[in-house]
């Protein structure tokens, strides 16, 4: 693959970071071709180092690119990647939680020869989990601790009348499955869905979410018991400009893009 045209669906903190890196040539053999936003006129005057990308809406994105990086709101997930997959192209997906509500997109990729790529994002160890899943995984437990500001506004809190704005100590606000969390925390827990998809699925994985006013970073711990290995992993992520997302997420996207053409590819 060479001369790959990259499209960005969504232009928040992560989309802007990825677009800037591709624009300056951080990923050899790839060019920033297009950006899809709700109102293209708002970004028409943006400055770029390379050839300016076409700024369009989601329905105009597919003809302009070979690979789309999805970092849009979960509500427009299917619109962001569906046309790409039906055209047999690749979609690098950050809203993995939304994929649970759109299994038809996996079918579309299968039928067309397209591919959904879920980068590690703000989590670690997906390679070990996918390897363990070739055998028998007995249990996967994920414990997420986030600063209060990173959880405010989650639909689950509103639906259950949970107020965390004035808490003074770590508080467990959710215990259940990643499938449930994907609905209740659509902007927060894509990492949990990614872990579940790599391991034993979104219904058998156990997830705890803690709001912790003592933290400045997002913390994820994953504990796995399988017939091949027992292991635990923990990561503390520095938040990006968007407190709901870790800074390493954009870097993970760049690493995933680089793997598409790299002569040496590391990890499962």
mmCIF file of C-alpha atoms in Angstrom:
data_model
loop_
_atom_site.group_PDB
_atom_site.id
_atom_site.type_symbol
_atom_site.label_atom_id
_atom_site.label_comp_id
_atom_site.label_asym_id
_atom_site.label_seq_id
_atom_site.Cartn_x
_atom_site.Cartn_y
_atom_site.Cartn_z
ATOM 1 C CA UNK A 1 0.000 0.000 0.000
ATOM 2 C CA UNK A 2 1.358 3.471 -0.892
ATOM 3 C CA UNK A 3 -0.053 6.951 -1.238
ATOM 4 C CA UNK A 4 -2.849 6.157 1.182
ATOM 5 C CA UNK A 5 -5.424 8.908 1.555
ATOM 6 C CA UNK A 6 -6.488 9.417 5.165
ATOM 7 C CA UNK A 7 -9.853 10.829 6.145
ATOM 8 C CA UNK A 8 -10.743 12.019 9.637
ATOM 9 C CA UNK A 9 -14.345 11.688 10.817
ATOM 10 C CA UNK A 10 -14.742 14.122 13.693
ATOM 11 C CA UNK A 11 -12.472 17.018 14.560
ATOM 12 C CA UNK A 12 -12.338 17.212 18.330
ATOM 13 C CA UNK A 13 -9.180 16.889 20.425
ATOM 14 C CA UNK A 14 -8.233 13.453 19.042
ATOM 15 C CA UNK A 15 -9.187 14.206 15.445
ATOM 16 C CA UNK A 16 -7.182 17.415 15.451
ATOM 17 C CA UNK A 17 -4.130 15.698 16.932
ATOM 18 C CA UNK A 18 -4.187 12.880 14.368
ATOM 19 C CA UNK A 19 -4.837 15.276 11.481
ATOM 20 C CA UNK A 20 -1.933 17.504 12.477
ATOM 21 C CA UNK A 21 0.463 14.542 12.650
ATOM 22 C CA UNK A 22 -0.579 13.112 9.285
ATOM 23 C CA UNK A 23 -0.427 16.586 7.738
ATOM 24 C CA UNK A 24 3.238 17.054 8.714
ATOM 25 C CA UNK A 25 4.199 13.650 7.331
ATOM 26 C CA UNK A 26 4.471 11.730 10.608
ATOM 27 C CA UNK A 27 3.172 8.580 8.894
ATOM 28 C CA UNK A 28 5.172 7.902 5.699
ATOM 29 C CA UNK A 29 3.158 7.072 2.601
ATOM 30 C CA UNK A 30 -0.018 8.673 3.916
ATOM 31 C CA UNK A 31 -1.601 12.021 3.180
ATOM 32 C CA UNK A 32 -4.382 13.893 4.902
ATOM 33 C CA UNK A 33 -7.086 13.945 2.244
ATOM 34 C CA UNK A 34 -10.301 14.941 3.993
ATOM 35 C CA UNK A 35 -11.925 15.905 7.268
ATOM 36 C CA UNK A 36 -15.613 15.366 7.928
ATOM 37 C CA UNK A 37 -17.378 17.709 10.334
ATOM 38 C CA UNK A 38 -20.926 18.834 10.988
ATOM 39 C CA UNK A 39 -20.321 22.359 9.646
ATOM 40 C CA UNK A 40 -17.460 22.530 7.111
ATOM 41 C CA UNK A 41 -17.591 26.338 6.971
ATOM 42 C CA UNK A 42 -16.264 26.554 10.536
ATOM 43 C CA UNK A 43 -12.967 24.944 9.518
ATOM 44 C CA UNK A 44 -12.486 26.373 6.042
ATOM 45 C CA UNK A 45 -9.744 28.764 7.193
ATOM 46 C CA UNK A 46 -7.634 26.214 9.105
ATOM 47 C CA UNK A 47 -3.919 26.315 8.261
ATOM 48 C CA UNK A 48 -1.997 23.250 7.084
ATOM 49 C CA UNK A 49 1.612 22.473 6.334
ATOM 50 C CA UNK A 50 0.842 20.184 3.400
ATOM 51 C CA UNK A 51 -1.903 20.306 0.814
ATOM 52 C CA UNK A 52 -5.084 21.392 2.610
ATOM 53 C CA UNK A 53 -7.549 18.530 3.089
ATOM 54 C CA UNK A 54 -11.060 18.754 1.759
ATOM 55 C CA UNK A 55 -13.408 19.728 4.579
ATOM 56 C CA UNK A 56 -16.722 18.006 4.064
ATOM 57 C CA UNK A 57 -19.603 16.317 5.851
ATOM 58 C CA UNK A 58 -19.786 12.626 6.685
ATOM 59 C CA UNK A 59 -21.779 11.762 3.581
ATOM 60 C CA UNK A 60 -19.047 13.224 1.372
ATOM 61 C CA UNK A 61 -16.091 11.504 3.022
ATOM 62 C CA UNK A 62 -15.884 8.025 1.465
ATOM 63 C CA UNK A 63 -14.936 8.968 -2.139
ATOM 64 C CA UNK A 64 -12.096 11.135 -0.850
ATOM 65 C CA UNK A 65 -10.124 8.625 1.227
ATOM 66 C CA UNK A 66 -8.860 5.052 1.449
ATOM 67 C CA UNK A 67 -8.814 4.835 5.239
ATOM 68 C CA UNK A 68 -11.032 6.740 7.663
ATOM 69 C CA UNK A 69 -10.109 7.453 11.260
ATOM 70 C CA UNK A 70 -13.342 7.582 13.249
ATOM 71 C CA UNK A 71 -13.229 9.898 16.260
ATOM 72 C CA UNK A 72 -16.751 11.252 16.055
ATOM 73 C CA UNK A 73 -19.653 11.185 18.536
ATOM 74 C CA UNK A 74 -21.137 7.718 18.990
ATOM 75 C CA UNK A 75 -24.463 8.961 17.613
ATOM 76 C CA UNK A 76 -22.999 9.278 14.097
ATOM 77 C CA UNK A 77 -20.808 6.168 14.256
ATOM 78 C CA UNK A 78 -22.607 4.239 11.503
ATOM 79 C CA UNK A 79 -22.644 7.280 9.200
ATOM 80 C CA UNK A 80 -18.916 7.770 9.758
ATOM 81 C CA UNK A 81 -17.714 4.281 8.843
ATOM 82 C CA UNK A 82 -20.594 2.516 7.087
ATOM 83 C CA UNK A 83 -19.931 3.905 3.594
ATOM 84 C CA UNK A 84 -16.226 3.067 3.897
ATOM 85 C CA UNK A 85 -16.864 -0.534 4.887
ATOM 86 C CA UNK A 86 -19.467 -1.091 2.188
ATOM 87 C CA UNK A 87 -16.884 0.177 -0.321
ATOM 88 C CA UNK A 88 -14.366 -2.411 0.882
ATOM 89 C CA UNK A 89 -12.161 0.133 2.649
ATOM 90 C CA UNK A 90 -10.661 0.359 6.138
ATOM 91 C CA UNK A 91 -12.004 2.161 9.195
ATOM 92 C CA UNK A 92 -9.822 2.861 12.224
ATOM 93 C CA UNK A 93 -12.384 3.044 15.008
ATOM 94 C CA UNK A 94 -12.142 4.784 18.376
ATOM 95 C CA UNK A 95 -15.828 4.530 19.335
ATOM 96 C CA UNK A 96 -15.624 0.767 19.793
ATOM 97 C CA UNK A 97 -18.545 0.889 22.225
ATOM 98 C CA UNK A 98 -20.831 1.999 19.406
ATOM 99 C CA UNK A 99 -19.868 -1.101 17.445
ATOM 100 C CA UNK A 100 -21.930 -3.193 19.873
ATOM 101 C CA UNK A 101 -25.053 -1.403 18.648
ATOM 102 C CA UNK A 102 -24.106 -1.832 14.989
ATOM 103 C CA UNK A 103 -23.091 -5.473 14.377
ATOM 104 C CA UNK A 104 -24.300 -5.049 10.801
ATOM 105 C CA UNK A 105 -21.149 -3.041 10.118
ATOM 106 C CA UNK A 106 -19.028 -6.116 10.793
ATOM 107 C CA UNK A 107 -21.194 -7.987 8.305
ATOM 108 C CA UNK A 108 -20.700 -5.175 5.780
ATOM 109 C CA UNK A 109 -16.932 -5.389 6.154
ATOM 110 C CA UNK A 110 -17.020 -9.153 5.779
ATOM 111 C CA UNK A 111 -19.111 -8.951 2.620
ATOM 112 C CA UNK A 112 -17.027 -6.256 0.918
ATOM 113 C CA UNK A 113 -13.523 -7.146 2.064
ATOM 114 C CA UNK A 114 -13.330 -4.024 4.203
ATOM 115 C CA UNK A 115 -11.814 -3.984 7.679
ATOM 116 C CA UNK A 116 -12.546 -2.443 11.057
ATOM 117 C CA UNK A 117 -9.335 -1.661 12.944
ATOM 118 C CA UNK A 118 -9.622 -0.952 16.681
ATOM 119 C CA UNK A 119 -6.373 0.550 17.986
ATOM 120 C CA UNK A 120 -5.348 0.061 21.596
ATOM 121 C CA UNK A 121 -6.375 3.619 22.381
ATOM 122 C CA UNK A 122 -5.998 4.382 26.075
ATOM 123 C CA UNK A 123 -5.645 0.741 27.155
ATOM 124 C CA UNK A 124 -2.848 -1.815 27.027
ATOM 125 C CA UNK A 125 -2.497 -5.539 26.573
ATOM 126 C CA UNK A 126 -4.971 -6.205 23.769
ATOM 127 C CA UNK A 127 -2.308 -8.351 22.086
ATOM 128 C CA UNK A 128 -2.001 -10.564 25.180
ATOM 129 C CA UNK A 129 -5.774 -10.842 25.447
ATOM 130 C CA UNK A 130 -6.251 -11.851 21.821
ATOM 131 C CA UNK A 131 -3.512 -14.460 22.255
ATOM 132 C CA UNK A 132 -5.137 -15.811 25.427
ATOM 133 C CA UNK A 133 -8.483 -15.965 23.626
ATOM 134 C CA UNK A 134 -7.032 -18.583 21.281
ATOM 135 C CA UNK A 135 -7.242 -20.847 24.323
ATOM 136 C CA UNK A 136 -9.593 -20.610 27.315
ATOM 137 C CA UNK A 137 -10.050 -17.385 29.265
ATOM 138 C CA UNK A 138 -11.683 -17.964 32.640
ATOM 139 C CA UNK A 139 -12.246 -14.340 33.645
ATOM 140 C CA UNK A 140 -11.476 -10.745 32.744
ATOM 141 C CA UNK A 141 -12.018 -7.939 35.230
ATOM 142 C CA UNK A 142 -11.394 -4.291 34.436
ATOM 143 C CA UNK A 143 -11.295 -1.529 37.037
ATOM 144 C CA UNK A 144 -11.406 2.047 35.776
ATOM 145 C CA UNK A 145 -10.733 5.064 37.984
ATOM 146 C CA UNK A 146 -11.225 8.541 36.568
ATOM 147 C CA UNK A 147 -11.128 12.124 37.838
ATOM 148 C CA UNK A 148 -14.612 13.440 38.477
ATOM 149 C CA UNK A 149 -14.455 15.910 35.565
ATOM 150 C CA UNK A 150 -13.934 13.019 33.149
ATOM 151 C CA UNK A 151 -17.227 11.389 34.118
ATOM 152 C CA UNK A 152 -19.546 14.373 34.500
ATOM 153 C CA UNK A 153 -22.458 14.334 32.083
ATOM 154 C CA UNK A 154 -22.508 10.568 31.543
ATOM 155 C CA UNK A 155 -26.058 9.361 30.745
ATOM 156 C CA UNK A 156 -25.802 6.613 33.390
ATOM 157 C CA UNK A 157 -25.323 9.188 36.139
ATOM 158 C CA UNK A 158 -28.323 11.211 35.014
ATOM 159 C CA UNK A 159 -30.550 8.141 34.607
ATOM 160 C CA UNK A 160 -29.721 6.921 38.107
ATOM 161 C CA UNK A 161 -29.688 10.333 39.815
ATOM 162 C CA UNK A 162 -26.034 9.976 40.806
ATOM 163 C CA UNK A 163 -24.325 13.262 41.676
ATOM 164 C CA UNK A 164 -20.538 13.033 41.859
ATOM 165 C CA UNK A 165 -19.757 16.735 41.604
ATOM 166 C CA UNK A 166 -19.030 17.139 45.323
ATOM 167 C CA UNK A 167 -17.641 13.749 46.316
ATOM 168 C CA UNK A 168 -14.544 13.834 48.516
ATOM 169 C CA UNK A 169 -13.374 10.216 48.277
ATOM 170 C CA UNK A 170 -13.192 7.477 45.629
ATOM 171 C CA UNK A 171 -16.721 6.280 44.844
ATOM 172 C CA UNK A 172 -17.852 3.174 42.961
ATOM 173 C CA UNK A 173 -20.485 4.375 40.500
ATOM 174 C CA UNK A 174 -20.908 1.319 38.250
ATOM 175 C CA UNK A 175 -20.364 -2.422 38.296
ATOM 176 C CA UNK A 176 -21.567 -4.475 35.373
ATOM 177 C CA UNK A 177 -20.622 -5.385 31.822
ATOM 178 C CA UNK A 178 -18.926 -3.340 29.094
ATOM 179 C CA UNK A 179 -22.107 -3.684 27.031
ATOM 180 C CA UNK A 180 -24.042 -1.840 29.734
ATOM 181 C CA UNK A 181 -21.252 0.698 30.170
ATOM 182 C CA UNK A 182 -21.184 1.450 26.431
ATOM 183 C CA UNK A 183 -24.745 2.757 26.786
ATOM 184 C CA UNK A 184 -24.325 4.528 30.100
ATOM 185 C CA UNK A 185 -20.874 6.012 29.475
ATOM 186 C CA UNK A 186 -20.595 6.384 25.658
ATOM 187 C CA UNK A 187 -17.792 8.962 25.809
ATOM 188 C CA UNK A 188 -15.779 7.277 28.548
ATOM 189 C CA UNK A 189 -15.498 3.510 28.308
ATOM 190 C CA UNK A 190 -14.616 2.511 24.758
ATOM 191 C CA UNK A 191 -11.490 0.986 26.287
ATOM 192 C CA UNK A 192 -13.633 -1.474 28.250
ATOM 193 C CA UNK A 193 -15.413 -2.595 25.091
ATOM 194 C CA UNK A 194 -12.072 -3.022 23.318
ATOM 195 C CA UNK A 195 -10.834 -5.198 26.185
ATOM 196 C CA UNK A 196 -14.005 -7.278 26.052
ATOM 197 C CA UNK A 197 -13.852 -7.777 22.286
ATOM 198 C CA UNK A 198 -10.230 -8.914 22.558
ATOM 199 C CA UNK A 199 -11.073 -11.340 25.359
ATOM 200 C CA UNK A 200 -14.315 -13.060 26.391
ATOM 201 C CA UNK A 201 -16.883 -10.631 25.041
ATOM 202 C CA UNK A 202 -18.882 -7.636 26.278
ATOM 203 C CA UNK A 203 -21.286 -9.671 28.415
ATOM 204 C CA UNK A 204 -18.845 -11.915 30.298
ATOM 205 C CA UNK A 205 -16.266 -9.243 31.121
ATOM 206 C CA UNK A 206 -16.672 -7.556 34.524
ATOM 207 C CA UNK A 207 -16.219 -3.786 34.736
ATOM 208 C CA UNK A 208 -16.018 -1.419 37.691
ATOM 209 C CA UNK A 209 -16.018 2.368 37.291
ATOM 210 C CA UNK A 210 -14.821 4.603 40.110
ATOM 211 C CA UNK A 211 -15.035 8.388 40.306
ATOM 212 C CA UNK A 212 -11.952 9.518 42.194
ATOM 213 C CA UNK A 213 -11.507 13.191 43.183
ATOM 214 C CA UNK A 214 -7.901 12.485 44.209
ATOM 215 C CA UNK A 215 -6.804 11.590 40.664
ATOM 216 C CA UNK A 216 -5.472 13.775 37.871
ATOM 217 C CA UNK A 217 -5.096 10.913 35.405
ATOM 218 C CA UNK A 218 -7.337 8.178 34.025
ATOM 219 C CA UNK A 219 -6.366 4.804 35.484
ATOM 220 C CA UNK A 220 -7.291 1.414 34.010
ATOM 221 C CA UNK A 221 -6.409 -1.956 35.511
ATOM 222 C CA UNK A 222 -7.155 -5.258 33.767
ATOM 223 C CA UNK A 223 -6.882 -8.662 35.458
ATOM 224 C CA UNK A 224 -6.975 -11.822 33.332
ATOM 225 C CA UNK A 225 -7.071 -15.501 34.241
ATOM 226 C CA UNK A 226 -6.684 -17.986 31.389
ATOM 227 C CA UNK A 227 -5.416 -21.501 30.723
ATOM 228 C CA UNK A 228 -2.262 -20.032 29.161
ATOM 229 C CA UNK A 229 -1.410 -17.251 31.607
ATOM 230 C CA UNK A 230 -2.585 -15.188 34.532
ATOM 231 C CA UNK A 231 -1.707 -11.531 34.167
ATOM 232 C CA UNK A 232 -2.643 -8.026 35.234
ATOM 233 C CA UNK A 233 -1.993 -4.704 33.544
ATOM 234 C CA UNK A 234 -2.345 -1.103 34.681
ATOM 235 C CA UNK A 235 -2.020 2.177 32.845
ATOM 236 C CA UNK A 236 -2.327 5.791 34.014
ATOM 237 C CA UNK A 237 -3.228 8.085 31.146
ATOM 238 C CA UNK A 238 -2.583 11.805 30.987
ATOM 239 C CA UNK A 239 -5.861 13.375 29.785
ATOM 240 C CA UNK A 240 -5.900 15.184 26.448
ATOM 241 C CA UNK A 241 -7.594 18.555 25.960
ATOM 242 C CA UNK A 242 -10.769 16.498 26.317
ATOM 243 C CA UNK A 243 -10.727 15.175 29.924
ATOM 244 C CA UNK A 244 -12.735 12.120 28.870
ATOM 245 C CA UNK A 245 -9.898 10.880 26.626
ATOM 246 C CA UNK A 246 -6.247 10.050 27.275
ATOM 247 C CA UNK A 247 -3.478 11.775 25.328
ATOM 248 C CA UNK A 248 -2.062 8.399 24.295
ATOM 249 C CA UNK A 249 -5.218 7.657 22.284
ATOM 250 C CA UNK A 250 -4.156 9.826 19.332
ATOM 251 C CA UNK A 251 -0.673 8.312 19.443
ATOM 252 C CA UNK A 252 -2.255 4.855 19.323
ATOM 253 C CA UNK A 253 -4.086 5.804 16.136
ATOM 254 C CA UNK A 254 -0.834 6.907 14.512
ATOM 255 C CA UNK A 255 0.792 3.610 15.515
ATOM 256 C CA UNK A 256 -2.118 1.680 13.984
ATOM 257 C CA UNK A 257 -1.858 3.661 10.742
ATOM 258 C CA UNK A 258 1.879 3.078 10.615
ATOM 259 C CA UNK A 259 1.317 -0.693 10.858
ATOM 260 C CA UNK A 260 -0.706 -0.632 7.640
ATOM 261 C CA UNK A 261 2.493 -0.116 5.623
ATOM 262 C CA UNK A 262 5.376 -0.918 8.017
ATOM 263 C CA UNK A 263 8.051 -3.380 6.826
ATOM 264 C CA UNK A 264 8.385 -4.553 10.450
ATOM 265 C CA UNK A 265 5.225 -4.983 12.509
ATOM 266 C CA UNK A 266 5.411 -5.607 16.260
ATOM 267 C CA UNK A 267 2.730 -7.153 18.425
ATOM 268 C CA UNK A 268 0.088 -9.752 17.727
#
